[in-house]
Amino acid sequence: MNYRYFSPIGAILLLSSLATQAQSLSSGFMSGRKHGSVSVSGTQEWYESVYLVPEKINQVPIFRRINVQSVSLYANYGITDKIEAVVSLPYVRSEGHASSIITQNSPYTNVREGLQDVSGLLKFKAYSTEVGSSILNLLGVVSLSTPVSNYKSEQGLEYIIAIGNRATKVSTAGIAHLQTASGVFFTGQTGYSVRSGRVPNAFTAETKVGYAGPRFYIDGWAAFQKSASTGTDILQPGFDGDFTATRVDYTRLGVSAFRPLAQGFGLVLGASTYVSGRNVGKSTGVTGGLAYNF
């Protein structure tokens, strides 16, 4: 029985001081030796409401509403049948909508943009077994993310629209992936991320259910993050204007889809929204792109 499907492409979401990358770059699938994919995608994300402590507010401080756009490059490659490498790099533009009175009489700007953080990971298949007519794979992931440009993320309310937190992150995760003979699959993963500077470390988790077949791929997912208690809360006692030091918790729901077109090319689509959080914008985003599988 053939269980090898094309490599699904994860939706690449955005980071800023109030929104963090929500979906994992690693899936439960392995590309196989000398197989992989490359994709270029664009994402549009927006929010007005912000999950603060003790309650959600209906307007972003100073900037009222924030739009975030990005263009992302993603690639994965099977070094062996049991080892896969992934790399991604986004260019991010974060735009606020502060009034002209505020921007003319202060150091604030409504736009920050630039190359953000390059991320690389290695994924290992540690164990595989048949469960009836299905296959269960257990995988491990180690990853590194670090800034590639000199974008700023400093103290001050103007950095609400910073495109990132300028932290280097080292993360590990474990993945359990059940692939059925029909193409339906279930994936769960959990991990821990260590961050540099004042950015709190965090536990991360993700669950996913979907279908991967020769004609299309689709999934629904839920991503979670819980920051260490060492962080601060925006506009609460202990907050000194440094958004990188805040605790960022969230639950985000989304869908992703891939439709093969011709000769290895395919269309990538996705959408997601935050449904709860702490120190994070209640954003909704949509993604579209083109992928090439080889």
mmCIF file of N, CA, C and O in Angstrom, residues 100-140:
data_model
loop_
_atom_site.group_PDB
_atom_site.id
_atom_site.type_symbol
_atom_site.label_atom_id
_atom_site.label_comp_id
_atom_site.label_asym_id
_atom_site.label_seq_id
_atom_site.Cartn_x
_atom_site.Cartn_y
_atom_site.Cartn_z
ATOM 1 N N SER A 100 -2.707 61.599 11.919
ATOM 2 C CA SER A 100 -1.597 62.455 11.484
ATOM 3 C C SER A 100 -1.120 63.362 12.612
ATOM 4 O O SER A 100 0.059 63.725 12.659
ATOM 5 N N ILE A 101 -1.998 63.735 13.521
ATOM 6 C CA ILE A 101 -1.600 64.578 14.651
ATOM 7 C C ILE A 101 -0.560 63.852 15.508
ATOM 8 O O ILE A 101 0.439 64.438 15.945
ATOM 9 N N ILE A 102 -0.758 62.558 15.717
ATOM 10 C CA ILE A 102 0.176 61.782 16.531
ATOM 11 C C ILE A 102 1.507 61.610 15.814
ATOM 12 O O ILE A 102 2.575 61.804 16.398
ATOM 13 N N THR A 103 1.484 61.275 14.547
ATOM 14 C CA THR A 103 2.731 61.003 13.834
ATOM 15 C C THR A 103 3.528 62.267 13.555
ATOM 16 O O THR A 103 4.757 62.227 13.471
ATOM 17 N N GLN A 104 2.871 63.426 13.430
ATOM 18 C CA GLN A 104 3.570 64.672 13.143
ATOM 19 C C GLN A 104 4.231 65.284 14.367
ATOM 20 O O GLN A 104 5.185 66.048 14.253
ATOM 21 N N ASN A 105 3.735 64.956 15.537
ATOM 22 C CA ASN A 105 4.243 65.583 16.750
ATOM 23 C C ASN A 105 4.892 64.581 17.702
ATOM 24 O O ASN A 105 4.919 64.785 18.909
ATOM 25 N N SER A 106 5.440 63.507 17.142
ATOM 26 C CA SER A 106 6.071 62.479 17.971
ATOM 27 C C SER A 106 7.036 61.692 17.101
ATOM 28 O O SER A 106 7.075 61.856 15.881
ATOM 29 N N PRO A 107 7.843 60.806 17.707
ATOM 30 C CA PRO A 107 8.757 59.973 16.907
ATOM 31 C C PRO A 107 8.057 58.790 16.256
ATOM 32 O O PRO A 107 8.713 57.954 15.639
ATOM 33 N N TYR A 108 6.741 58.709 16.359
ATOM 34 C CA TYR A 108 6.018 57.554 15.849
ATOM 35 C C TYR A 108 5.987 57.548 14.325
ATOM 36 O O TYR A 108 5.976 58.594 13.673
ATOM 37 N N THR A 109 5.946 56.357 13.765
ATOM 38 C CA THR A 109 5.754 56.163 12.337
ATOM 39 C C THR A 109 4.669 55.122 12.145
ATOM 40 O O THR A 109 4.495 54.235 12.984
ATOM 41 N N ASN A 110 3.944 55.203 11.049
ATOM 42 C CA ASN A 110 2.859 54.260 10.805
ATOM 43 C C ASN A 110 3.318 52.997 10.085
ATOM 44 O O ASN A 110 2.530 52.063 9.937
ATOM 45 N N VAL A 111 4.572 52.943 9.634
ATOM 46 C CA VAL A 111 5.021 51.800 8.851
ATOM 47 C C VAL A 111 6.404 51.351 9.305
ATOM 48 O O VAL A 111 7.306 52.173 9.468
ATOM 49 N N ARG A 112 6.561 50.043 9.505
ATOM 50 C CA ARG A 112 7.863 49.426 9.693
ATOM 51 C C ARG A 112 7.912 48.193 8.799
ATOM 52 O O ARG A 112 6.935 47.442 8.717
ATOM 53 N N GLU A 113 9.051 47.989 8.132
ATOM 54 C CA GLU A 113 9.142 46.863 7.215
ATOM 55 C C GLU A 113 10.583 46.416 7.039
ATOM 56 O O GLU A 113 11.521 47.159 7.312
ATOM 57 N N GLY A 114 10.752 45.186 6.569
ATOM 58 C CA GLY A 114 12.073 44.656 6.304
ATOM 59 C C GLY A 114 12.082 43.141 6.379
ATOM 60 O O GLY A 114 11.095 42.500 6.729
ATOM 61 N N LEU A 115 13.236 42.574 6.023
ATOM 62 C CA LEU A 115 13.426 41.143 6.231
ATOM 63 C C LEU A 115 13.360 40.879 7.721
ATOM 64 O O LEU A 115 13.930 41.623 8.522
ATOM 65 N N GLN A 116 12.703 39.799 8.111
ATOM 66 C CA GLN A 116 12.499 39.519 9.526
ATOM 67 C C GLN A 116 13.466 38.458 10.024
ATOM 68 O O GLN A 116 14.670 38.692 10.056
ATOM 69 N N ASP A 117 13.006 37.287 10.385
ATOM 70 C CA ASP A 117 13.850 36.250 10.977
ATOM 71 C C ASP A 117 13.934 35.042 10.052
ATOM 72 O O ASP A 117 12.915 34.546 9.573
ATOM 73 N N VAL A 118 15.143 34.554 9.817
ATOM 74 C CA VAL A 118 15.307 33.314 9.067
ATOM 75 C C VAL A 118 15.165 32.152 10.044
ATOM 76 O O VAL A 118 15.679 32.189 11.161
ATOM 77 N N SER A 119 14.425 31.134 9.630
ATOM 78 C CA SER A 119 14.198 29.954 10.461
ATOM 79 C C SER A 119 14.680 28.718 9.725
ATOM 80 O O SER A 119 14.429 28.553 8.523
ATOM 81 N N GLY A 120 15.374 27.852 10.439
ATOM 82 C CA GLY A 120 15.814 26.580 9.880
ATOM 83 C C GLY A 120 15.551 25.467 10.865
ATOM 84 O O GLY A 120 15.664 25.675 12.083
ATOM 85 N N LEU A 121 15.180 24.301 10.364
ATOM 86 C CA LEU A 121 14.927 23.178 11.279
ATOM 87 C C LEU A 121 15.327 21.867 10.624
ATOM 88 O O LEU A 121 15.390 21.745 9.399
ATOM 89 N N LEU A 122 15.604 20.902 11.483
ATOM 90 C CA LEU A 122 15.826 19.525 11.070
ATOM 91 C C LEU A 122 14.768 18.648 11.718
ATOM 92 O O LEU A 122 14.487 18.789 12.913
ATOM 93 N N LYS A 123 14.183 17.783 10.927
ATOM 94 C CA LYS A 123 13.135 16.878 11.408
ATOM 95 C C LYS A 123 13.621 15.438 11.223
ATOM 96 O O LYS A 123 14.153 15.087 10.171
ATOM 97 N N PHE A 124 13.427 14.627 12.261
ATOM 98 C CA PHE A 124 13.916 13.244 12.253
ATOM 99 C C PHE A 124 12.753 12.284 12.483
ATOM 100 O O PHE A 124 11.941 12.500 13.386
ATOM 101 N N LYS A 125 12.693 11.227 11.685
ATOM 102 C CA LYS A 125 11.732 10.155 11.953
ATOM 103 C C LYS A 125 12.376 9.179 12.929
ATOM 104 O O LYS A 125 13.347 8.488 12.605
ATOM 105 N N ALA A 126 11.841 9.108 14.150
ATOM 106 C CA ALA A 126 12.437 8.278 15.193
ATOM 107 C C ALA A 126 11.826 6.894 15.268
ATOM 108 O O ALA A 126 12.490 5.935 15.687
ATOM 109 N N TYR A 127 10.548 6.761 14.872
ATOM 110 C CA TYR A 127 9.863 5.485 15.053
ATOM 111 C C TYR A 127 8.689 5.404 14.087
ATOM 112 O O TYR A 127 8.014 6.422 13.825
ATOM 113 N N SER A 128 8.427 4.222 13.558
ATOM 114 C CA SER A 128 7.307 4.028 12.642
ATOM 115 C C SER A 128 6.746 2.628 12.845
ATOM 116 O O SER A 128 7.508 1.657 12.982
ATOM 117 N N THR A 129 5.422 2.515 12.884
ATOM 118 C CA THR A 129 4.790 1.210 13.063
ATOM 119 C C THR A 129 3.427 1.203 12.394
ATOM 120 O O THR A 129 2.796 2.251 12.216
ATOM 121 N N GLU A 130 2.960 0.025 12.009
ATOM 122 C CA GLU A 130 1.632 -0.115 11.443
ATOM 123 C C GLU A 130 0.615 -0.261 12.566
ATOM 124 O O GLU A 130 0.839 -0.975 13.545
ATOM 125 N N VAL A 131 -0.505 0.442 12.425
ATOM 126 C CA VAL A 131 -1.624 0.344 13.360
ATOM 127 C C VAL A 131 -2.841 -0.049 12.536
ATOM 128 O O VAL A 131 -3.529 0.806 11.956
ATOM 129 N N GLY A 132 -3.082 -1.367 12.426
ATOM 130 C CA GLY A 132 -4.116 -1.828 11.509
ATOM 131 C C GLY A 132 -3.685 -1.523 10.087
ATOM 132 O O GLY A 132 -2.592 -1.883 9.658
ATOM 133 N N SER A 133 -4.529 -0.814 9.341
ATOM 134 C CA SER A 133 -4.193 -0.430 7.973
ATOM 135 C C SER A 133 -3.569 0.961 7.904
ATOM 136 O O SER A 133 -3.362 1.497 6.819
ATOM 137 N N SER A 134 -3.272 1.557 9.064
ATOM 138 C CA SER A 134 -2.684 2.897 9.136
ATOM 139 C C SER A 134 -1.217 2.814 9.543
ATOM 140 O O SER A 134 -0.721 1.751 9.941
ATOM 141 N N ILE A 135 -0.529 3.936 9.445
ATOM 142 C CA ILE A 135 0.870 4.023 9.864
ATOM 143 C C ILE A 135 1.020 5.141 10.883
ATOM 144 O O ILE A 135 0.539 6.266 10.668
ATOM 145 N N LEU A 136 1.684 4.846 11.992
ATOM 146 C CA LEU A 136 1.978 5.836 13.027
ATOM 147 C C LEU A 136 3.459 6.163 12.981
ATOM 148 O O LEU A 136 4.313 5.280 13.096
ATOM 149 N N ASN A 137 3.771 7.443 12.806
ATOM 150 C CA ASN A 137 5.153 7.921 12.811
ATOM 151 C C ASN A 137 5.376 8.841 14.002
ATOM 152 O O ASN A 137 4.531 9.703 14.295
ATOM 153 N N LEU A 138 6.505 8.673 14.669
ATOM 154 C CA LEU A 138 6.931 9.566 15.741
ATOM 155 C C LEU A 138 8.183 10.296 15.266
ATOM 156 O O LEU A 138 9.148 9.660 14.814
ATOM 157 N N LEU A 139 8.149 11.618 15.364
ATOM 158 C CA LEU A 139 9.234 12.442 14.832
ATOM 159 C C LEU A 139 9.744 13.420 15.884
ATOM 160 O O LEU A 139 9.016 13.786 16.816
ATOM 161 N N GLY A 140 10.984 13.857 15.707
ATOM 162 C CA GLY A 140 11.568 14.888 16.547
ATOM 163 C C GLY A 140 12.027 16.055 15.694
ATOM 164 O O GLY A 140 12.408 15.872 14.523
#
